[in-house]
């Protein structure tokens, strides 16, 4: 625990001041001519499945949503200041909580009705977004990246402002797909058509393969999720260094921490 806290302190020292800068005024979102949002199939959130999988921000029943609202506010400050749109969420090793953080952040952002959020499951070898949200038979994302299917085939919509692309079939040569020029082109077109304020990419773990490194040129910044009592300081350090060399580090999320401060009764 102490080691994780030292790592967090370090991340705070490096990035903490950036969180506190003054916000510029919000720029109005521009309407686009070919807005496919109304054509994306709508899903009712399966709150039971989501609660079981610790997705707590789609409703306000669980006090744990407060932590994600803080993360949301910090992300929005940085996005506005830097004119960013996309964040990749990764971790050193599997199971640290990337998918849980990605989806909670997405629904927390979407509670602000003027914020359009897109989530893409890019953990292509072990896709988990569909299972976590209870989406049955999602489309294979590979077909979308190979321009064989459309936004309205791969995305489902929750309310007016969250679109989620889950993946129904693992991809064997995922690093190759992630760095293919067609993938970059498809993602650029997606951004243009959906006009999101925030795109969240749920990425694989960094130390498992080269998928994350292959994809980082496509994101504006990254969040590193570490798990208390599982991630070592050297793993956190190494991954933070690797990420900082290739993109901007938005911050480190300490997950699975058994001890929380009792201050203010939260
Ligand atoms: N804060 C937490 N406390 C307890 N369990 C958690 C917490 N966060 C996530 N989990 C659980 O840990 C498991 C892994 O979480 P999740 O799938 O979000 O991690 P991941 O990093 O995306 O994993 P993978 O690398 O396999 O994609 C899930 O069963 C999830 O419910
Ligand atoms: Mg995952």
PDB file of C-alpha atoms and ligand atoms in Angstrom:
ATOM      1  CA  UNK A   1       0.000   0.000   0.000  1.00  0.00           C
ATOM      2  CA  UNK A   2       2.740   2.395   1.010  1.00  0.00           C
ATOM      3  CA  UNK A   3       4.479   1.769  -2.316  1.00  0.00           C
ATOM      4  CA  UNK A   4       1.336   2.522  -4.312  1.00  0.00           C
ATOM      5  CA  UNK A   5       0.798   5.693  -2.301  1.00  0.00           C
ATOM      6  CA  UNK A   6       4.337   6.846  -3.090  1.00  0.00           C
ATOM      7  CA  UNK A   7       3.655   6.235  -6.795  1.00  0.00           C
ATOM      8  CA  UNK A   8       0.413   8.181  -6.567  1.00  0.00           C
ATOM      9  CA  UNK A   9       2.077  11.039  -4.743  1.00  0.00           C
ATOM     10  CA  UNK A  10       4.656  11.174  -7.516  1.00  0.00           C
ATOM     11  CA  UNK A  11       1.968  11.224 -10.205  1.00  0.00           C
ATOM     12  CA  UNK A  12       0.155  13.969  -8.266  1.00  0.00           C
ATOM     13  CA  UNK A  13       3.305  16.060  -8.039  1.00  0.00           C
ATOM     14  CA  UNK A  14       3.895  15.675 -11.765  1.00  0.00           C
ATOM     15  CA  UNK A  15       0.356  16.262 -12.917  1.00  0.00           C
ATOM     16  CA  UNK A  16      -1.498  17.664  -9.912  1.00  0.00           C
ATOM     17  CA  UNK A  17      -0.931  21.327 -10.659  1.00  0.00           C
ATOM     18  CA  UNK A  18      -2.375  20.858 -14.136  1.00  0.00           C
ATOM     19  CA  UNK A  19      -5.704  19.769 -12.634  1.00  0.00           C
ATOM     20  CA  UNK A  20      -6.047  23.045 -10.788  1.00  0.00           C
ATOM     21  CA  UNK A  21      -5.682  25.519 -13.647  1.00  0.00           C
ATOM     22  CA  UNK A  22      -8.600  27.815 -14.428  1.00  0.00           C
ATOM     23  CA  UNK A  23     -11.160  26.578 -16.936  1.00  0.00           C
ATOM     24  CA  UNK A  24     -11.781  28.381 -20.210  1.00  0.00           C
ATOM     25  CA  UNK A  25     -15.478  28.851 -21.052  1.00  0.00           C
ATOM     26  CA  UNK A  26     -17.147  25.784 -22.579  1.00  0.00           C
ATOM     27  CA  UNK A  27     -17.275  26.008 -26.353  1.00  0.00           C
ATOM     28  CA  UNK A  28     -20.679  25.319 -27.891  1.00  0.00           C
ATOM     29  CA  UNK A  29     -20.979  21.946 -29.635  1.00  0.00           C
ATOM     30  CA  UNK A  30     -21.437  22.283 -33.353  1.00  0.00           C
ATOM     31  CA  UNK A  31     -24.165  20.335 -35.104  1.00  0.00           C
ATOM     32  CA  UNK A  32     -23.031  18.177 -38.025  1.00  0.00           C
ATOM     33  CA  UNK A  33     -25.018  17.401 -41.144  1.00  0.00           C
ATOM     34  CA  UNK A  34     -24.705  13.616 -41.043  1.00  0.00           C
ATOM     35  CA  UNK A  35     -25.343  12.929 -37.365  1.00  0.00           C
ATOM     36  CA  UNK A  36     -26.014   9.202 -36.988  1.00  0.00           C
ATOM     37  CA  UNK A  37     -26.953   9.373 -33.261  1.00  0.00           C
ATOM     38  CA  UNK A  38     -30.723   9.048 -33.833  1.00  0.00           C
ATOM     39  CA  UNK A  39     -30.120   5.931 -35.971  1.00  0.00           C
ATOM     40  CA  UNK A  40     -28.023   4.090 -33.361  1.00  0.00           C
ATOM     41  CA  UNK A  41     -30.142   1.393 -31.645  1.00  0.00           C
ATOM     42  CA  UNK A  42     -31.157   2.404 -28.118  1.00  0.00           C
ATOM     43  CA  UNK A  43     -30.666   0.112 -25.113  1.00  0.00           C
ATOM     44  CA  UNK A  44     -32.099   0.434 -21.662  1.00  0.00           C
ATOM     45  CA  UNK A  45     -29.273   0.111 -19.130  1.00  0.00           C
ATOM     46  CA  UNK A  46     -29.427  -3.273 -17.391  1.00  0.00           C
ATOM     47  CA  UNK A  47     -28.902  -1.802 -13.939  1.00  0.00           C
ATOM     48  CA  UNK A  48     -28.812  -5.205 -12.258  1.00  0.00           C
ATOM     49  CA  UNK A  49     -25.975  -6.532 -14.440  1.00  0.00           C
ATOM     50  CA  UNK A  50     -24.206  -3.201 -14.244  1.00  0.00           C
ATOM     51  CA  UNK A  51     -24.398  -3.048 -10.445  1.00  0.00           C
ATOM     52  CA  UNK A  52     -23.068  -6.612 -10.264  1.00  0.00           C
ATOM     53  CA  UNK A  53     -20.116  -5.511 -12.398  1.00  0.00           C
ATOM     54  CA  UNK A  54     -19.579  -2.346 -10.350  1.00  0.00           C
ATOM     55  CA  UNK A  55     -20.892   0.121 -12.916  1.00  0.00           C
ATOM     56  CA  UNK A  56     -22.440   2.571 -10.485  1.00  0.00           C
ATOM     57  CA  UNK A  57     -22.697   5.880 -12.353  1.00  0.00           C
ATOM     58  CA  UNK A  58     -25.720   5.094 -14.545  1.00  0.00           C
ATOM     59  CA  UNK A  59     -27.857   5.722 -11.431  1.00  0.00           C
ATOM     60  CA  UNK A  60     -27.115   7.729  -8.319  1.00  0.00           C
ATOM     61  CA  UNK A  61     -27.881   4.997  -5.789  1.00  0.00           C
ATOM     62  CA  UNK A  62     -24.309   4.059  -4.935  1.00  0.00           C
ATOM     63  CA  UNK A  63     -22.108   6.621  -3.135  1.00  0.00           C
ATOM     64  CA  UNK A  64     -19.102   5.225  -5.058  1.00  0.00           C
ATOM     65  CA  UNK A  65     -20.230   7.348  -8.038  1.00  0.00           C
ATOM     66  CA  UNK A  66     -18.665  10.399  -6.327  1.00  0.00           C
ATOM     67  CA  UNK A  67     -15.126   9.157  -7.093  1.00  0.00           C
ATOM     68  CA  UNK A  68     -15.970   8.922 -10.800  1.00  0.00           C
ATOM     69  CA  UNK A  69     -17.596  12.356 -10.796  1.00  0.00           C
ATOM     70  CA  UNK A  70     -14.306  13.787  -9.488  1.00  0.00           C
ATOM     71  CA  UNK A  71     -12.422  11.955 -12.234  1.00  0.00           C
ATOM     72  CA  UNK A  72     -14.943  13.291 -14.782  1.00  0.00           C
ATOM     73  CA  UNK A  73     -14.457  16.891 -13.668  1.00  0.00           C
ATOM     74  CA  UNK A  74     -10.682  16.625 -13.778  1.00  0.00           C
ATOM     75  CA  UNK A  75     -10.800  15.057 -17.228  1.00  0.00           C
ATOM     76  CA  UNK A  76     -13.119  17.759 -18.537  1.00  0.00           C
ATOM     77  CA  UNK A  77     -10.800  20.515 -17.241  1.00  0.00           C
ATOM     78  CA  UNK A  78      -7.862  19.041 -19.108  1.00  0.00           C
ATOM     79  CA  UNK A  79      -9.861  18.282 -22.245  1.00  0.00           C
ATOM     80  CA  UNK A  80     -11.105  21.862 -22.502  1.00  0.00           C
ATOM     81  CA  UNK A  81      -7.735  23.382 -21.795  1.00  0.00           C
ATOM     82  CA  UNK A  82      -5.925  21.227 -24.337  1.00  0.00           C
ATOM     83  CA  UNK A  83      -8.703  20.795 -26.876  1.00  0.00           C
ATOM     84  CA  UNK A  84      -8.560  17.010 -26.412  1.00  0.00           C
ATOM     85  CA  UNK A  85     -11.252  14.492 -27.330  1.00  0.00           C
ATOM     86  CA  UNK A  86      -9.869  11.032 -26.636  1.00  0.00           C
ATOM     87  CA  UNK A  87      -8.471   9.106 -23.684  1.00  0.00           C
ATOM     88  CA  UNK A  88      -7.050   5.586 -23.594  1.00  0.00           C
ATOM     89  CA  UNK A  89      -7.545   3.689 -20.344  1.00  0.00           C
ATOM     90  CA  UNK A  90      -4.948   1.042 -19.612  1.00  0.00           C
ATOM     91  CA  UNK A  91      -3.176  -0.757 -16.766  1.00  0.00           C
ATOM     92  CA  UNK A  92       0.111  -2.601 -16.295  1.00  0.00           C
ATOM     93  CA  UNK A  93      -1.415  -6.102 -16.005  1.00  0.00           C
ATOM     94  CA  UNK A  94      -4.889  -7.661 -16.493  1.00  0.00           C
ATOM     95  CA  UNK A  95      -7.719  -7.256 -14.030  1.00  0.00           C
ATOM     96  CA  UNK A  96      -6.791  -3.852 -12.525  1.00  0.00           C
ATOM     97  CA  UNK A  97     -10.186  -2.344 -13.391  1.00  0.00           C
ATOM     98  CA  UNK A  98      -9.803  -0.663 -16.809  1.00  0.00           C
ATOM     99  CA  UNK A  99     -13.237  -1.662 -18.072  1.00  0.00           C
ATOM    100  CA  UNK A 100     -14.889  -0.742 -14.784  1.00  0.00           C
ATOM    101  CA  UNK A 101     -13.211   2.704 -14.806  1.00  0.00           C
ATOM    102  CA  UNK A 102     -13.927   3.280 -18.538  1.00  0.00           C
ATOM    103  CA  UNK A 103     -17.646   2.578 -18.205  1.00  0.00           C
ATOM    104  CA  UNK A 104     -18.136   4.402 -14.905  1.00  0.00           C
ATOM    105  CA  UNK A 105     -16.364   7.430 -16.331  1.00  0.00           C
ATOM    106  CA  UNK A 106     -18.542   7.267 -19.467  1.00  0.00           C
ATOM    107  CA  UNK A 107     -21.856   7.189 -17.582  1.00  0.00           C
ATOM    108  CA  UNK A 108     -20.655   9.847 -15.155  1.00  0.00           C
ATOM    109  CA  UNK A 109     -19.822  12.149 -18.099  1.00  0.00           C
ATOM    110  CA  UNK A 110     -23.164  11.338 -19.720  1.00  0.00           C
ATOM    111  CA  UNK A 111     -25.031  12.557 -16.654  1.00  0.00           C
ATOM    112  CA  UNK A 112     -24.177  15.978 -18.047  1.00  0.00           C
ATOM    113  CA  UNK A 113     -26.708  16.147 -20.833  1.00  0.00           C
ATOM    114  CA  UNK A 114     -24.631  18.401 -23.109  1.00  0.00           C
ATOM    115  CA  UNK A 115     -21.713  15.935 -23.087  1.00  0.00           C
ATOM    116  CA  UNK A 116     -21.654  13.339 -25.879  1.00  0.00           C
ATOM    117  CA  UNK A 117     -19.609  10.279 -24.919  1.00  0.00           C
ATOM    118  CA  UNK A 118     -18.339   7.405 -27.049  1.00  0.00           C
ATOM    119  CA  UNK A 119     -16.833   4.208 -25.599  1.00  0.00           C
ATOM    120  CA  UNK A 120     -14.937   1.721 -27.769  1.00  0.00           C
ATOM    121  CA  UNK A 121     -13.830  -1.695 -26.507  1.00  0.00           C
ATOM    122  CA  UNK A 122     -10.295  -1.967 -27.846  1.00  0.00           C
ATOM    123  CA  UNK A 123      -9.232  -4.813 -25.590  1.00  0.00           C
ATOM    124  CA  UNK A 124      -9.528  -6.757 -28.805  1.00  0.00           C
ATOM    125  CA  UNK A 125      -8.071 -10.050 -27.562  1.00  0.00           C
ATOM    126  CA  UNK A 126     -10.267 -10.203 -24.455  1.00  0.00           C
ATOM    127  CA  UNK A 127     -13.284  -7.948 -25.007  1.00  0.00           C
ATOM    128  CA  UNK A 128     -15.312  -7.467 -21.807  1.00  0.00           C
ATOM    129  CA  UNK A 129     -17.473  -4.384 -22.344  1.00  0.00           C
ATOM    130  CA  UNK A 130     -20.467  -6.379 -23.656  1.00  0.00           C
ATOM    131  CA  UNK A 131     -20.411  -8.736 -20.681  1.00  0.00           C
ATOM    132  CA  UNK A 132     -19.976  -5.899 -18.196  1.00  0.00           C
ATOM    133  CA  UNK A 133     -23.007  -4.040 -19.579  1.00  0.00           C
ATOM    134  CA  UNK A 134     -25.072  -7.132 -20.408  1.00  0.00           C
ATOM    135  CA  UNK A 135     -25.119  -6.529 -24.184  1.00  0.00           C
ATOM    136  CA  UNK A 136     -26.074  -9.761 -25.999  1.00  0.00           C
ATOM    137  CA  UNK A 137     -24.543 -10.624 -29.410  1.00  0.00           C
ATOM    138  CA  UNK A 138     -22.543  -7.487 -30.136  1.00  0.00           C
ATOM    139  CA  UNK A 139     -21.132  -7.033 -33.637  1.00  0.00           C
ATOM    140  CA  UNK A 140     -17.479  -7.962 -34.330  1.00  0.00           C
ATOM    141  CA  UNK A 141     -15.548  -4.676 -34.166  1.00  0.00           C
ATOM    142  CA  UNK A 142     -12.994  -5.998 -36.634  1.00  0.00           C
ATOM    143  CA  UNK A 143     -15.630  -5.700 -39.378  1.00  0.00           C
ATOM    144  CA  UNK A 144     -16.071  -2.024 -38.523  1.00  0.00           C
ATOM    145  CA  UNK A 145     -12.334  -1.325 -38.673  1.00  0.00           C
ATOM    146  CA  UNK A 146     -12.186  -3.143 -42.001  1.00  0.00           C
ATOM    147  CA  UNK A 147     -15.042  -0.952 -43.258  1.00  0.00           C
ATOM    148  CA  UNK A 148     -17.407  -3.907 -43.632  1.00  0.00           C
ATOM    149  CA  UNK A 149     -19.963  -2.561 -41.139  1.00  0.00           C
ATOM    150  CA  UNK A 150     -21.307   0.848 -40.137  1.00  0.00           C
ATOM    151  CA  UNK A 151     -21.545   2.895 -36.948  1.00  0.00           C
ATOM    152  CA  UNK A 152     -25.190   1.906 -36.573  1.00  0.00           C
ATOM    153  CA  UNK A 153     -24.227  -1.810 -36.694  1.00  0.00           C
ATOM    154  CA  UNK A 154     -21.553  -1.693 -34.013  1.00  0.00           C
ATOM    155  CA  UNK A 155     -22.744   0.981 -31.591  1.00  0.00           C
ATOM    156  CA  UNK A 156     -25.591   0.853 -29.105  1.00  0.00           C
ATOM    157  CA  UNK A 157     -26.897   3.989 -27.464  1.00  0.00           C
ATOM    158  CA  UNK A 158     -27.808   4.628 -23.838  1.00  0.00           C
ATOM    159  CA  UNK A 159     -30.073   7.677 -23.697  1.00  0.00           C
ATOM    160  CA  UNK A 160     -29.259  10.546 -26.032  1.00  0.00           C
ATOM    161  CA  UNK A 161     -25.571  10.964 -25.364  1.00  0.00           C
ATOM    162  CA  UNK A 162     -23.667   7.688 -24.744  1.00  0.00           C
ATOM    163  CA  UNK A 163     -22.702   5.387 -27.618  1.00  0.00           C
ATOM    164  CA  UNK A 164     -20.888   2.138 -26.840  1.00  0.00           C
ATOM    165  CA  UNK A 165     -19.082  -0.097 -29.331  1.00  0.00           C
ATOM    166  CA  UNK A 166     -18.656  -3.478 -27.632  1.00  0.00           C
ATOM    167  CA  UNK A 167     -16.854  -6.269 -29.450  1.00  0.00           C
ATOM    168  CA  UNK A 168     -18.443  -9.642 -30.103  1.00  0.00           C
ATOM    169  CA  UNK A 169     -15.388 -11.499 -31.390  1.00  0.00           C
ATOM    170  CA  UNK A 170     -11.775 -11.570 -30.161  1.00  0.00           C
ATOM    171  CA  UNK A 171      -9.178 -10.459 -32.721  1.00  0.00           C
ATOM    172  CA  UNK A 172      -6.071 -12.597 -33.117  1.00  0.00           C
ATOM    173  CA  UNK A 173      -3.773 -10.083 -34.846  1.00  0.00           C
ATOM    174  CA  UNK A 174      -4.978  -7.180 -32.779  1.00  0.00           C
ATOM    175  CA  UNK A 175      -1.757  -5.089 -32.730  1.00  0.00           C
ATOM    176  CA  UNK A 176      -1.665  -5.181 -36.527  1.00  0.00           C
ATOM    177  CA  UNK A 177      -5.309  -4.132 -36.702  1.00  0.00           C
ATOM    178  CA  UNK A 178      -4.791  -1.340 -34.167  1.00  0.00           C
ATOM    179  CA  UNK A 179      -1.947   0.219 -36.124  1.00  0.00           C
ATOM    180  CA  UNK A 180      -3.443  -0.284 -39.593  1.00  0.00           C
ATOM    181  CA  UNK A 181      -3.998   2.976 -41.518  1.00  0.00           C
ATOM    182  CA  UNK A 182      -7.630   1.899 -42.187  1.00  0.00           C
ATOM    183  CA  UNK A 183      -8.267   1.771 -38.432  1.00  0.00           C
ATOM    184  CA  UNK A 184      -6.985   5.325 -38.001  1.00  0.00           C
ATOM    185  CA  UNK A 185      -9.150   6.417 -40.923  1.00  0.00           C
ATOM    186  CA  UNK A 186     -12.257   4.688 -39.521  1.00  0.00           C
ATOM    187  CA  UNK A 187     -11.716   6.260 -36.089  1.00  0.00           C
ATOM    188  CA  UNK A 188     -11.276   9.715 -37.603  1.00  0.00           C
ATOM    189  CA  UNK A 189     -14.509   9.254 -39.554  1.00  0.00           C
ATOM    190  CA  UNK A 190     -16.247   8.052 -36.376  1.00  0.00           C
ATOM    191  CA  UNK A 191     -15.150  11.205 -34.564  1.00  0.00           C
ATOM    192  CA  UNK A 192     -16.363  13.391 -37.391  1.00  0.00           C
ATOM    193  CA  UNK A 193     -19.755  11.718 -37.618  1.00  0.00           C
ATOM    194  CA  UNK A 194     -20.525  11.255 -33.914  1.00  0.00           C
ATOM    195  CA  UNK A 195     -18.999  14.581 -32.899  1.00  0.00           C
ATOM    196  CA  UNK A 196     -18.316  13.402 -29.339  1.00  0.00           C
ATOM    197  CA  UNK A 197     -16.974  15.550 -26.516  1.00  0.00           C
ATOM    198  CA  UNK A 198     -15.144  12.533 -25.089  1.00  0.00           C
ATOM    199  CA  UNK A 199     -14.039   9.242 -26.661  1.00  0.00           C
ATOM    200  CA  UNK A 200     -12.990   6.573 -24.160  1.00  0.00           C
ATOM    201  CA  UNK A 201     -10.924   3.671 -25.458  1.00  0.00           C
ATOM    202  CA  UNK A 202     -10.918   0.672 -23.108  1.00  0.00           C
ATOM    203  CA  UNK A 203      -7.447  -0.681 -23.878  1.00  0.00           C
ATOM    204  CA  UNK A 204      -5.648  -3.926 -23.006  1.00  0.00           C
ATOM    205  CA  UNK A 205      -2.949  -4.106 -20.299  1.00  0.00           C
ATOM    206  CA  UNK A 206       0.384  -2.569 -21.346  1.00  0.00           C
ATOM    207  CA  UNK A 207       2.673  -5.373 -20.213  1.00  0.00           C
ATOM    208  CA  UNK A 208       0.721  -8.183 -21.879  1.00  0.00           C
ATOM    209  CA  UNK A 209       1.492  -7.370 -25.548  1.00  0.00           C
ATOM    210  CA  UNK A 210       2.200  -4.460 -27.914  1.00  0.00           C
ATOM    211  CA  UNK A 211      -1.451  -3.503 -28.578  1.00  0.00           C
ATOM    212  CA  UNK A 212      -1.389  -0.386 -26.387  1.00  0.00           C
ATOM    213  CA  UNK A 213       1.887   0.920 -27.817  1.00  0.00           C
ATOM    214  CA  UNK A 214       0.511   0.316 -31.307  1.00  0.00           C
ATOM    215  CA  UNK A 215      -2.626   2.318 -30.580  1.00  0.00           C
ATOM    216  CA  UNK A 216      -1.296   5.244 -28.525  1.00  0.00           C
ATOM    217  CA  UNK A 217      -0.713   7.545 -31.547  1.00  0.00           C
ATOM    218  CA  UNK A 218      -4.528   7.633 -31.864  1.00  0.00           C
ATOM    219  CA  UNK A 219      -5.249   9.049 -28.388  1.00  0.00           C
ATOM    220  CA  UNK A 220      -4.807  12.522 -26.921  1.00  0.00           C
ATOM    221  CA  UNK A 221      -3.984  11.226 -23.442  1.00  0.00           C
ATOM    222  CA  UNK A 222      -4.006   8.161 -21.196  1.00  0.00           C
ATOM    223  CA  UNK A 223      -5.169   7.108 -17.748  1.00  0.00           C
ATOM    224  CA  UNK A 224      -3.238   4.357 -15.981  1.00  0.00           C
ATOM    225  CA  UNK A 225      -5.319   2.177 -13.653  1.00  0.00           C
ATOM    226  CA  UNK A 226      -3.323   0.423 -10.934  1.00  0.00           C
ATOM    227  CA  UNK A 227      -4.668  -2.073  -8.444  1.00  0.00           C
ATOM    228  CA  UNK A 228      -3.796  -1.733  -4.784  1.00  0.00           C
ATOM    229  CA  UNK A 229      -1.947  -4.761  -3.442  1.00  0.00           C
ATOM    230  CA  UNK A 230      -1.519  -6.166  -6.978  1.00  0.00           C
ATOM    231  CA  UNK A 231       0.404  -3.585  -9.039  1.00  0.00           C
ATOM    232  CA  UNK A 232       4.035  -3.133  -7.985  1.00  0.00           C
ATOM    233  CA  UNK A 233       5.739   0.256  -7.998  1.00  0.00           C
ATOM    234  CA  UNK A 234       8.179  -0.889 -10.682  1.00  0.00           C
ATOM    235  CA  UNK A 235       5.249  -1.934 -12.917  1.00  0.00           C
ATOM    236  CA  UNK A 236       3.486   1.398 -12.319  1.00  0.00           C
ATOM    237  CA  UNK A 237       6.728   3.333 -12.931  1.00  0.00           C
ATOM    238  CA  UNK A 238       7.597   1.451 -16.107  1.00  0.00           C
ATOM    239  CA  UNK A 239       4.111   1.883 -17.564  1.00  0.00           C
ATOM    240  CA  UNK A 240       3.927   5.556 -16.652  1.00  0.00           C
ATOM    241  CA  UNK A 241       7.258   6.102 -18.390  1.00  0.00           C
ATOM    242  CA  UNK A 242       6.169   4.173 -21.502  1.00  0.00           C
ATOM    243  CA  UNK A 243       2.909   6.130 -21.686  1.00  0.00           C
ATOM    244  CA  UNK A 244       4.564   9.516 -21.090  1.00  0.00           C
ATOM    245  CA  UNK A 245       6.954   8.876 -23.982  1.00  0.00           C
ATOM    246  CA  UNK A 246       4.087   8.291 -26.404  1.00  0.00           C
ATOM    247  CA  UNK A 247       1.173  10.429 -25.188  1.00  0.00           C
ATOM    248  CA  UNK A 248       0.104  12.788 -22.369  1.00  0.00           C
ATOM    249  CA  UNK A 249      -0.527  11.199 -18.990  1.00  0.00           C
ATOM    250  CA  UNK A 250      -3.857  12.354 -17.622  1.00  0.00           C
ATOM    251  CA  UNK A 251      -3.293  10.590 -14.311  1.00  0.00           C
ATOM    252  CA  UNK A 252      -3.167   7.381 -12.327  1.00  0.00           C
ATOM    253  CA  UNK A 253      -6.277   5.795 -10.800  1.00  0.00           C
ATOM    254  CA  UNK A 254      -5.703   3.711  -7.700  1.00  0.00           C
ATOM    255  CA  UNK A 255      -8.357   0.981  -7.766  1.00  0.00           C
ATOM    256  CA  UNK A 256      -9.292  -1.859  -5.420  1.00  0.00           C
ATOM    257  CA  UNK A 257      -8.089   0.092  -2.409  1.00  0.00           C
ATOM    258  CA  UNK A 258      -9.553  -1.321   0.783  1.00  0.00           C
ATOM    259  CA  UNK A 259      -8.810   1.770   2.847  1.00  0.00           C
ATOM    260  CA  UNK A 260     -10.542   5.074   2.117  1.00  0.00           C
ATOM    261  CA  UNK A 261     -10.342   8.294   4.144  1.00  0.00           C
ATOM    262  CA  UNK A 262     -13.353   8.811   6.440  1.00  0.00           C
ATOM    263  CA  UNK A 263     -13.057  12.584   6.140  1.00  0.00           C
ATOM    264  CA  UNK A 264     -16.289  14.526   5.601  1.00  0.00           C
ATOM    265  CA  UNK A 265     -18.321  11.360   6.157  1.00  0.00           C
ATOM    266  CA  UNK A 266     -18.011  10.141   2.528  1.00  0.00           C
TER     267      UNK A 266
HETATM  268  N1  LIG B   1     -12.727  -1.442  -6.959  1.00  0.00           N
HETATM  269  C1  LIG B   1     -12.959  -2.737  -7.130  1.00  0.00           C
HETATM  270  N2  LIG B   1     -13.196  -3.532  -6.076  1.00  0.00           N
HETATM  271  C2  LIG B   1     -13.438  -4.845  -6.228  1.00  0.00           C
HETATM  272  N3  LIG B   1     -13.466  -5.474  -7.418  1.00  0.00           N
HETATM  273  C3  LIG B   1     -13.243  -4.739  -8.502  1.00  0.00           C
HETATM  274  C4  LIG B   1     -12.963  -3.338  -8.429  1.00  0.00           C
HETATM  275  N4  LIG B   1     -12.778  -2.879  -9.690  1.00  0.00           N
HETATM  276  C5  LIG B   1     -12.923  -3.922 -10.519  1.00  0.00           C
HETATM  277  N5  LIG B   1     -13.203  -5.042  -9.812  1.00  0.00           N
HETATM  278  C6  LIG B   1     -13.437  -6.376 -10.346  1.00  0.00           C
HETATM  279  O1  LIG B   1     -12.210  -6.858 -10.856  1.00  0.00           O
HETATM  280  C7  LIG B   1     -12.433  -7.593 -12.067  1.00  0.00           C
HETATM  281  C8  LIG B   1     -11.619  -6.945 -13.188  1.00  0.00           C
HETATM  282  O2  LIG B   1     -12.174  -5.659 -13.453  1.00  0.00           O
HETATM  283  P1  LIG B   1     -12.173  -5.091 -14.934  1.00  0.00           P
HETATM  284  O3  LIG B   1     -12.742  -6.099 -15.859  1.00  0.00           O
HETATM  285  O4  LIG B   1     -12.766  -3.745 -14.914  1.00  0.00           O
HETATM  286  O5  LIG B   1     -10.600  -5.008 -15.103  1.00  0.00           O
HETATM  287  P2  LIG B   1      -9.782  -4.910 -16.451  1.00  0.00           P
HETATM  288  O6  LIG B   1      -8.525  -4.214 -16.084  1.00  0.00           O
HETATM  289  O7  LIG B   1     -10.602  -4.333 -17.510  1.00  0.00           O
HETATM  290  O8  LIG B   1      -9.489  -6.446 -16.719  1.00  0.00           O
HETATM  291  P3  LIG B   1      -8.958  -7.107 -18.090  1.00  0.00           P
HETATM  292  O9  LIG B   1      -7.505  -6.795 -18.143  1.00  0.00           O
HETATM  293  O10 LIG B   1      -9.241  -8.557 -17.895  1.00  0.00           O
HETATM  294  O11 LIG B   1      -9.721  -6.481 -19.197  1.00  0.00           O
HETATM  295  C9  LIG B   1     -13.921  -7.557 -12.320  1.00  0.00           C
HETATM  296  O12 LIG B   1     -14.497  -8.727 -11.788  1.00  0.00           O
HETATM  297  C10 LIG B   1     -14.382  -6.344 -11.532  1.00  0.00           C
HETATM  298  O13 LIG B   1     -15.744  -6.437 -11.125  1.00  0.00           O
HETATM  299 MG1  LIG B   2     -11.109  -4.971 -19.433  1.00  0.00          MG
END
